[in-house]
PDB file of C-alpha atoms and ligand atoms in Angstrom:
ATOM      1  CA  MET A   1     145.677 -99.854-199.576  1.00  0.00           C
ATOM      2  CA  ILE A   2     143.605-101.374-196.536  1.00  0.00           C
ATOM      3  CA  PRO A   3     140.893 -98.332-195.382  1.00  0.00           C
ATOM      4  CA  VAL A   4     141.596 -97.419-191.917  1.00  0.00           C
ATOM      5  CA  ILE A   5     139.248 -95.354-190.221  1.00  0.00           C
ATOM      6  CA  THR A   6     140.605 -94.177-186.543  1.00  0.00           C
ATOM      7  CA  ILE A   7     138.594 -92.419-183.446  1.00  0.00           C
ATOM      8  CA  ASP A   8     140.734 -91.626-180.718  1.00  0.00           C
ATOM      9  CA  GLY A   9     139.346 -89.661-177.443  1.00  0.00           C
ATOM     10  CA  PRO A  10     139.546 -89.553-173.758  1.00  0.00           C
ATOM     11  CA  THR A  11     138.070 -92.249-171.598  1.00  0.00           C
ATOM     12  CA  ALA A  12     133.766 -92.792-171.564  1.00  0.00           C
ATOM     13  CA  SER A  13     133.719 -90.466-174.325  1.00  0.00           C
ATOM     14  CA  GLY A  14     131.490 -93.059-176.402  1.00  0.00           C
ATOM     15  CA  LYS A  15     134.311 -94.088-178.834  1.00  0.00           C
ATOM     16  CA  GLY A  16     133.911 -98.159-178.314  1.00  0.00           C
ATOM     17  CA  THR A  17     130.110 -98.142-178.783  1.00  0.00           C
ATOM     18  CA  VAL A  18     130.531 -95.346-181.963  1.00  0.00           C
ATOM     19  CA  ALA A  19     133.276 -97.270-183.318  1.00  0.00           C
ATOM     20  CA  LEU A  20     131.917-100.814-183.305  1.00  0.00           C
ATOM     21  CA  ALA A  21     128.567 -99.191-184.788  1.00  0.00           C
ATOM     22  CA  VAL A  22     130.718 -97.775-187.864  1.00  0.00           C
ATOM     23  CA  ALA A  23     132.397-101.088-188.595  1.00  0.00           C
ATOM     24  CA  ARG A  24     129.304-102.771-188.680  1.00  0.00           C
ATOM     25  CA  ARG A  25     128.019-100.128-190.691  1.00  0.00           C
ATOM     26  CA  LEU A  26     130.531-100.561-193.213  1.00  0.00           C
ATOM     27  CA  GLY A  27     131.422-104.367-192.737  1.00  0.00           C
ATOM     28  CA  PHE A  28     134.951-103.804-191.565  1.00  0.00           C
ATOM     29  CA  HIS A  29     136.872-105.225-188.727  1.00  0.00           C
ATOM     30  CA  TYR A  30     136.972-103.713-185.573  1.00  0.00           C
ATOM     31  CA  LEU A  31     139.837-103.124-182.722  1.00  0.00           C
ATOM     32  CA  ASP A  32     139.442-101.310-179.433  1.00  0.00           C
ATOM     33  CA  SER A  33     142.816-100.848-178.389  1.00  0.00           C
ATOM     34  CA  GLY A  34     141.508 -99.631-174.998  1.00  0.00           C
ATOM     35  CA  ALA A  35     141.192-103.785-174.605  1.00  0.00           C
ATOM     36  CA  LEU A  36     144.597-104.476-175.356  1.00  0.00           C
ATOM     37  CA  TYR A  37     145.676-102.071-172.180  1.00  0.00           C
ATOM     38  CA  ARG A  38     143.400-103.118-170.452  1.00  0.00           C
ATOM     39  CA  LEU A  39     144.014-107.044-170.553  1.00  0.00           C
ATOM     40  CA  VAL A  40     147.424-106.558-169.874  1.00  0.00           C
ATOM     41  CA  ALA A  41     146.328-104.694-166.771  1.00  0.00           C
ATOM     42  CA  LEU A  42     144.588-107.073-165.406  1.00  0.00           C
ATOM     43  CA  LYS A  43     146.914-110.192-166.230  1.00  0.00           C
ATOM     44  CA  ALA A  44     149.712-107.867-164.113  1.00  0.00           C
ATOM     45  CA  ILE A  45     146.897-107.325-161.826  1.00  0.00           C
ATOM     46  CA  ARG A  46     146.926-110.995-161.320  1.00  0.00           C
ATOM     47  CA  VAL A  47     150.030-112.722-161.365  1.00  0.00           C
ATOM     48  CA  GLY A  48     151.642-109.386-159.394  1.00  0.00           C
ATOM     49  CA  VAL A  49     153.606-107.172-162.137  1.00  0.00           C
ATOM     50  CA  ALA A  50     154.258-104.025-160.501  1.00  0.00           C
ATOM     51  CA  LEU A  51     152.478-101.372-162.954  1.00  0.00           C
ATOM     52  CA  ASP A  52     155.834 -99.821-163.457  1.00  0.00           C
ATOM     53  CA  ASP A  53     158.104-102.793-164.815  1.00  0.00           C
ATOM     54  CA  ASP A  54     157.761-101.716-168.021  1.00  0.00           C
ATOM     55  CA  SER A  55     159.875-104.863-169.524  1.00  0.00           C
ATOM     56  CA  ALA A  56     157.882-107.072-167.476  1.00  0.00           C
ATOM     57  CA  LEU A  57     154.748-105.934-168.611  1.00  0.00           C
ATOM     58  CA  ALA A  58     156.005-105.712-172.486  1.00  0.00           C
ATOM     59  CA  ARG A  59     156.662-109.319-171.502  1.00  0.00           C
ATOM     60  CA  LEU A  60     153.828-110.238-170.569  1.00  0.00           C
ATOM     61  CA  ALA A  61     152.017-108.249-173.712  1.00  0.00           C
ATOM     62  CA  SER A  62     154.100-109.843-175.924  1.00  0.00           C
ATOM     63  CA  GLU A  63     152.598-113.174-174.746  1.00  0.00           C
ATOM     64  CA  LEU A  64     148.951-112.077-174.374  1.00  0.00           C
ATOM     65  CA  ASP A  65     146.899-115.157-175.602  1.00  0.00           C
ATOM     66  CA  VAL A  66     144.177-112.860-176.258  1.00  0.00           C
ATOM     67  CA  HIS A  67     140.611-113.571-178.850  1.00  0.00           C
ATOM     68  CA  PHE A  68     138.675-111.027-179.672  1.00  0.00           C
ATOM     69  CA  ASP A  69     135.009-112.969-181.007  1.00  0.00           C
ATOM     70  CA  ASP A  70     132.621-110.661-181.868  1.00  0.00           C
ATOM     71  CA  GLU A  71     131.820-108.260-178.546  1.00  0.00           C
ATOM     72  CA  ARG A  72     133.586-111.423-175.900  1.00  0.00           C
ATOM     73  CA  ILE A  73     137.387-110.923-175.216  1.00  0.00           C
ATOM     74  CA  HIS A  74     138.724-114.191-174.086  1.00  0.00           C
ATOM     75  CA  LEU A  75     142.386-113.970-172.003  1.00  0.00           C
ATOM     76  CA  GLY A  76     143.081-118.012-172.627  1.00  0.00           C
ATOM     77  CA  SER A  77     140.268-120.008-172.682  1.00  0.00           C
ATOM     78  CA  GLU A  78     138.447-117.320-170.155  1.00  0.00           C
ATOM     79  CA  ASP A  79     135.963-114.669-171.079  1.00  0.00           C
ATOM     80  CA  VAL A  80     137.576-111.352-169.543  1.00  0.00           C
ATOM     81  CA  SER A  81     134.787-109.105-170.929  1.00  0.00           C
ATOM     82  CA  GLU A  82     133.056-107.819-167.601  1.00  0.00           C
ATOM     83  CA  ALA A  83     136.414-107.812-165.674  1.00  0.00           C
ATOM     84  CA  ILE A  84     138.444-105.736-168.241  1.00  0.00           C
ATOM     85  CA  ARG A  85     136.064-103.054-167.633  1.00  0.00           C
ATOM     86  CA  GLN A  86     135.897-102.803-163.781  1.00  0.00           C
ATOM     87  CA  GLU A  87     137.116 -98.954-162.936  1.00  0.00           C
ATOM     88  CA  ALA A  88     140.546-101.038-161.492  1.00  0.00           C
ATOM     89  CA  VAL A  89     141.550-102.205-164.250  1.00  0.00           C
ATOM     90  CA  GLY A  90     140.951 -99.309-166.449  1.00  0.00           C
ATOM     91  CA  VAL A  91     142.957 -97.102-163.747  1.00  0.00           C
ATOM     92  CA  GLY A  92     145.500 -99.687-164.175  1.00  0.00           C
ATOM     93  CA  ALA A  93     145.279 -99.568-168.191  1.00  0.00           C
ATOM     94  CA  SER A  94     145.761 -96.078-168.085  1.00  0.00           C
ATOM     95  CA  ARG A  95     148.987 -96.148-165.148  1.00  0.00           C
ATOM     96  CA  ILE A  96     150.855 -98.862-167.344  1.00  0.00           C
ATOM     97  CA  ALA A  97     150.089 -96.816-170.919  1.00  0.00           C
ATOM     98  CA  VAL A  98     153.531 -94.860-170.006  1.00  0.00           C
ATOM     99  CA  CYS A  99     155.865 -97.613-170.578  1.00  0.00           C
ATOM    100  CA  PRO A 100     157.505 -97.256-173.334  1.00  0.00           C
ATOM    101  CA  SER A 101     158.202-101.338-174.233  1.00  0.00           C
ATOM    102  CA  LEU A 102     154.970-102.333-173.507  1.00  0.00           C
ATOM    103  CA  ARG A 103     153.761 -99.763-176.087  1.00  0.00           C
ATOM    104  CA  MET A 104     156.486-100.929-178.471  1.00  0.00           C
ATOM    105  CA  ALA A 105     155.343-104.468-178.053  1.00  0.00           C
ATOM    106  CA  LEU A 106     151.162-104.014-178.792  1.00  0.00           C
ATOM    107  CA  LEU A 107     152.045-101.882-181.894  1.00  0.00           C
ATOM    108  CA  LYS A 108     153.326-104.437-183.776  1.00  0.00           C
ATOM    109  CA  ARG A 109     149.634-106.386-182.745  1.00  0.00           C
ATOM    110  CA  GLN A 110     147.534-103.328-183.046  1.00  0.00           C
ATOM    111  CA  ARG A 111     148.965-102.593-186.689  1.00  0.00           C
ATOM    112  CA  ALA A 112     148.306-106.618-187.390  1.00  0.00           C
ATOM    113  CA  TYR A 113     144.454-106.131-187.309  1.00  0.00           C
ATOM    114  CA  ARG A 114     144.720-104.102-190.623  1.00  0.00           C
ATOM    115  CA  GLN A 115     142.865-106.540-193.157  1.00  0.00           C
ATOM    116  CA  PRO A 116     140.668-106.454-195.850  1.00  0.00           C
ATOM    117  CA  PRO A 117     137.753-105.028-196.220  1.00  0.00           C
ATOM    118  CA  GLY A 118     138.786-102.786-193.732  1.00  0.00           C
ATOM    119  CA  LEU A 119     139.463-101.837-189.863  1.00  0.00           C
ATOM    120  CA  VAL A 120     138.170 -99.481-187.565  1.00  0.00           C
ATOM    121  CA  CYS A 121     139.769 -98.527-184.571  1.00  0.00           C
ATOM    122  CA  ASP A 122     139.253 -96.719-181.698  1.00  0.00           C
ATOM    123  CA  GLY A 123     142.042 -95.698-178.624  1.00  0.00           C
ATOM    124  CA  ARG A 124     144.341 -92.513-177.840  1.00  0.00           C
ATOM    125  CA  ASP A 125     146.918 -93.107-180.344  1.00  0.00           C
ATOM    126  CA  MET A 126     145.463 -94.532-183.345  1.00  0.00           C
ATOM    127  CA  GLY A 127     145.765 -91.536-185.860  1.00  0.00           C
ATOM    128  CA  THR A 128     148.806 -89.980-184.344  1.00  0.00           C
ATOM    129  CA  VAL A 129     150.984 -93.732-184.001  1.00  0.00           C
ATOM    130  CA  VAL A 130     149.315 -96.641-184.885  1.00  0.00           C
ATOM    131  CA  PHE A 131     147.904 -95.766-188.026  1.00  0.00           C
ATOM    132  CA  PRO A 132     149.466 -92.337-189.047  1.00  0.00           C
ATOM    133  CA  ASP A 133     148.230 -93.102-192.775  1.00  0.00           C
ATOM    134  CA  ALA A 134     144.650 -93.779-191.465  1.00  0.00           C
ATOM    135  CA  THR A 135     141.809 -93.009-194.169  1.00  0.00           C
ATOM    136  CA  LEU A 136     139.989 -90.859-192.072  1.00  0.00           C
ATOM    137  CA  LYS A 137     140.869 -89.681-188.645  1.00  0.00           C
ATOM    138  CA  ILE A 138     138.121 -88.936-185.903  1.00  0.00           C
ATOM    139  CA  PHE A 139     138.775 -87.032-182.417  1.00  0.00           C
ATOM    140  CA  LEU A 140     135.865 -88.183-180.284  1.00  0.00           C
ATOM    141  CA  THR A 141     135.302 -85.750-177.136  1.00  0.00           C
ATOM    142  CA  ALA A 142     132.769 -84.798-174.302  1.00  0.00           C
ATOM    143  CA  SER A 143     132.473 -83.298-171.281  1.00  0.00           C
ATOM    144  CA  VAL A 144     133.671 -84.713-168.287  1.00  0.00           C
ATOM    145  CA  GLU A 145     130.496 -84.615-166.613  1.00  0.00           C
ATOM    146  CA  LYS A 146     128.742 -86.654-169.781  1.00  0.00           C
ATOM    147  CA  ARG A 147     131.066 -88.695-169.542  1.00  0.00           C
ATOM    148  CA  ALA A 148     130.818 -90.116-166.210  1.00  0.00           C
ATOM    149  CA  GLU A 149     127.023 -90.275-166.539  1.00  0.00           C
ATOM    150  CA  ARG A 150     127.564 -92.782-169.202  1.00  0.00           C
ATOM    151  CA  ARG A 151     130.771 -94.644-167.564  1.00  0.00           C
ATOM    152  CA  SER A 152     128.189 -94.807-164.309  1.00  0.00           C
ATOM    153  CA  LYS A 153     125.387 -96.374-166.760  1.00  0.00           C
ATOM    154  CA  GLN A 154     127.305 -98.757-167.914  1.00  0.00           C
ATOM    155  CA  LEU A 155     128.902 -99.700-164.826  1.00  0.00           C
ATOM    156  CA  ILE A 156     125.589-100.200-163.119  1.00  0.00           C
ATOM    157  CA  GLU A 157     124.079-101.785-166.215  1.00  0.00           C
ATOM    158  CA  LYS A 158     126.818-104.426-165.653  1.00  0.00           C
ATOM    159  CA  GLY A 159     125.863-104.979-161.854  1.00  0.00           C
ATOM    160  CA  PHE A 160     129.549-102.731-160.003  1.00  0.00           C
ATOM    161  CA  PRO A 161     128.640-100.631-157.811  1.00  0.00           C
ATOM    162  CA  VAL A 162     128.830 -96.816-158.798  1.00  0.00           C
ATOM    163  CA  ASN A 163     130.367 -93.325-156.741  1.00  0.00           C
ATOM    164  CA  ILE A 164     129.876 -90.848-159.034  1.00  0.00           C
ATOM    165  CA  SER A 165     132.293 -88.047-157.356  1.00  0.00           C
ATOM    166  CA  SER A 166     135.231 -90.687-157.079  1.00  0.00           C
ATOM    167  CA  LEU A 167     134.351 -91.556-160.868  1.00  0.00           C
ATOM    168  CA  LEU A 168     134.806 -87.903-161.591  1.00  0.00           C
ATOM    169  CA  GLN A 169     137.649 -87.975-159.488  1.00  0.00           C
ATOM    170  CA  ASP A 170     138.746 -91.181-161.609  1.00  0.00           C
ATOM    171  CA  LEU A 171     138.024 -89.545-164.982  1.00  0.00           C
ATOM    172  CA  ARG A 172     139.733 -86.201-164.380  1.00  0.00           C
ATOM    173  CA  GLU A 173     142.672 -87.658-163.201  1.00  0.00           C
ATOM    174  CA  ARG A 174     142.699 -90.750-166.044  1.00  0.00           C
ATOM    175  CA  ASP A 175     142.277 -87.432-168.874  1.00  0.00           C
ATOM    176  CA  ALA A 176     145.681 -85.611-166.742  1.00  0.00           C
ATOM    177  CA  ARG A 177     147.397 -88.918-167.446  1.00  0.00           C
ATOM    178  CA  ASP A 178     146.463 -89.418-170.400  1.00  0.00           C
ATOM    179  CA  ALA A 179     146.663 -86.218-172.012  1.00  0.00           C
ATOM    180  CA  GLY A 180     150.098 -85.337-170.106  1.00  0.00           C
ATOM    181  CA  ARG A 181     152.210 -88.183-170.657  1.00  0.00           C
ATOM    182  CA  SER A 182     155.505 -88.104-172.918  1.00  0.00           C
ATOM    183  CA  LEU A 183     154.902 -91.090-175.200  1.00  0.00           C
ATOM    184  CA  ALA A 184     151.533 -91.224-177.426  1.00  0.00           C
ATOM    185  CA  PRO A 185     149.536 -88.624-175.574  1.00  0.00           C
ATOM    186  CA  LEU A 186     145.719 -88.366-176.184  1.00  0.00           C
ATOM    187  CA  VAL A 187     145.630 -85.510-178.343  1.00  0.00           C
ATOM    188  CA  ALA A 188     143.919 -84.989-181.890  1.00  0.00           C
ATOM    189  CA  ALA A 189     146.373 -85.599-185.207  1.00  0.00           C
ATOM    190  CA  GLY A 190     146.231 -82.322-187.124  1.00  0.00           C
ATOM    191  CA  GLU A 191     144.617 -83.438-190.021  1.00  0.00           C
ATOM    192  CA  ALA A 192     141.164 -85.006-187.335  1.00  0.00           C
ATOM    193  CA  ILE A 193     137.869 -84.111-187.537  1.00  0.00           C
ATOM    194  CA  VAL A 194     136.961 -82.946-184.037  1.00  0.00           C
ATOM    195  CA  ILE A 195     133.241 -84.241-182.484  1.00  0.00           C
ATOM    196  CA  ASP A 196     131.867 -83.363-179.394  1.00  0.00           C
ATOM    197  CA  SER A 197     129.273 -85.762-178.626  1.00  0.00           C
ATOM    198  CA  SER A 198     128.471 -84.350-175.460  1.00  0.00           C
ATOM    199  CA  ASP A 199     124.874 -83.142-176.874  1.00  0.00           C
ATOM    200  CA  LEU A 200     124.843 -86.152-179.928  1.00  0.00           C
ATOM    201  CA  SER A 201     123.435 -89.562-179.756  1.00  0.00           C
ATOM    202  CA  ALA A 202     125.826 -92.065-180.894  1.00  0.00           C
ATOM    203  CA  LYS A 203     123.467 -92.982-183.579  1.00  0.00           C
ATOM    204  CA  ASP A 204     123.995 -89.104-184.692  1.00  0.00           C
ATOM    205  CA  VAL A 205     127.660 -89.539-184.524  1.00  0.00           C
ATOM    206  CA  VAL A 206     128.209 -92.697-186.347  1.00  0.00           C
ATOM    207  CA  GLU A 207     126.007 -91.246-189.319  1.00  0.00           C
ATOM    208  CA  ALA A 208     128.763 -87.964-189.071  1.00  0.00           C
ATOM    209  CA  ILE A 209     131.247 -90.215-189.465  1.00  0.00           C
ATOM    210  CA  VAL A 210     130.002 -92.877-192.029  1.00  0.00           C
ATOM    211  CA  SER A 211     128.953 -89.593-194.495  1.00  0.00           C
ATOM    212  CA  ARG A 212     132.210 -88.204-194.000  1.00  0.00           C
ATOM    213  CA  PHE A 213     133.851 -91.592-194.791  1.00  0.00           C
ATOM    214  CA  SER A 214     131.559 -92.152-198.069  1.00  0.00           C
ATOM    215  CA  GLY A 215     131.443 -88.943-199.423  1.00  0.00           C
TER     216      GLY A 215
HETATM  217  O1  LIG B 301     139.962 -96.278-174.073  1.00  0.00           O
HETATM  218  P1  LIG B 301     140.082 -97.000-172.285  1.00  0.00           P
HETATM  219  O2  LIG B 301     139.357 -96.633-171.280  1.00  0.00           O
HETATM  220  O3  LIG B 301     139.278 -98.683-172.804  1.00  0.00           O
HETATM  221  O4  LIG B 301     141.571 -97.357-172.226  1.00  0.00           O
HETATM  222  C1  LIG B 301     141.800 -97.601-171.126  1.00  0.00           C
HETATM  223  C2  LIG B 301     143.582 -96.660-170.953  1.00  0.00           C
HETATM  224  O5  LIG B 301     144.324 -97.674-171.757  1.00  0.00           O
HETATM  225  C3  LIG B 301     143.844 -95.357-171.416  1.00  0.00           C
HETATM  226  O6  LIG B 301     142.988 -94.545-169.998  1.00  0.00           O
HETATM  227  C4  LIG B 301     145.223 -95.279-171.259  1.00  0.00           C
HETATM  228  C5  LIG B 301     145.461 -96.668-172.391  1.00  0.00           C
HETATM  229  N1  LIG B 301     145.147 -96.784-173.961  1.00  0.00           N
HETATM  230  C6  LIG B 301     146.079 -96.205-174.847  1.00  0.00           C
HETATM  231  O7  LIG B 301     147.648 -95.423-173.523  1.00  0.00           O
HETATM  232  N2  LIG B 301     146.528 -96.314-175.930  1.00  0.00           N
HETATM  233  C7  LIG B 301     145.292 -96.508-176.412  1.00  0.00           C
HETATM  234  N3  LIG B 301     145.293 -96.356-177.690  1.00  0.00           N
HETATM  235  C8  LIG B 301     143.834 -97.074-175.754  1.00  0.00           C
HETATM  236  C9  LIG B 301     144.018 -97.049-174.170  1.00  0.00           C
END
């Protein structure tokens, strides 16, 4: 059985940074499942597919020509690593995430990343839906203010403009949408270990996860 560590949590909880670091420490593969939703949203926006057209979105998802190349993400031959991090694309990803056929199309893709020697993945439903038999399940959270602060730093570093009050509002709306949808909502799996990272560094969280996994 190939081991899987799932790290679920709300947007900007630091799960991407932590999951990648845990994967590196263990020499495991890494899957950023949110990137898949963001890629479909980006493609839909570009080609003019409505963000509530479930069957058209599912088609886009199954035809998606995506390559994860270390920390860069390519759609066909284009490097879209920065483009998918824009807030508009994140909001689009959260919108399309309620579509059942789209989620089904992405399910198979996500499970295919379970390859030896192991996988660390992050998202919303990794522990509840995609890998219910995961070896270790983490639910990583942080206060909405702390998350807004972290996200604004990230955006500024990438050269995007930031308005903190609209960012806070975006995060709250996205939390409500991710947690409130009927299909694969954002919720901690019953057996998940809940970590509140509001007052922890990414390094502390990585240590806590690696020691749980090894112990
Ligand atoms: O983690 P993120 O902010 O990059 O994710 C973007 C959106 O994608 C998120 O608001 C909801 C959706 N998503 C999801 O529904 N299920 C996942 N496993 C990952 C992301």
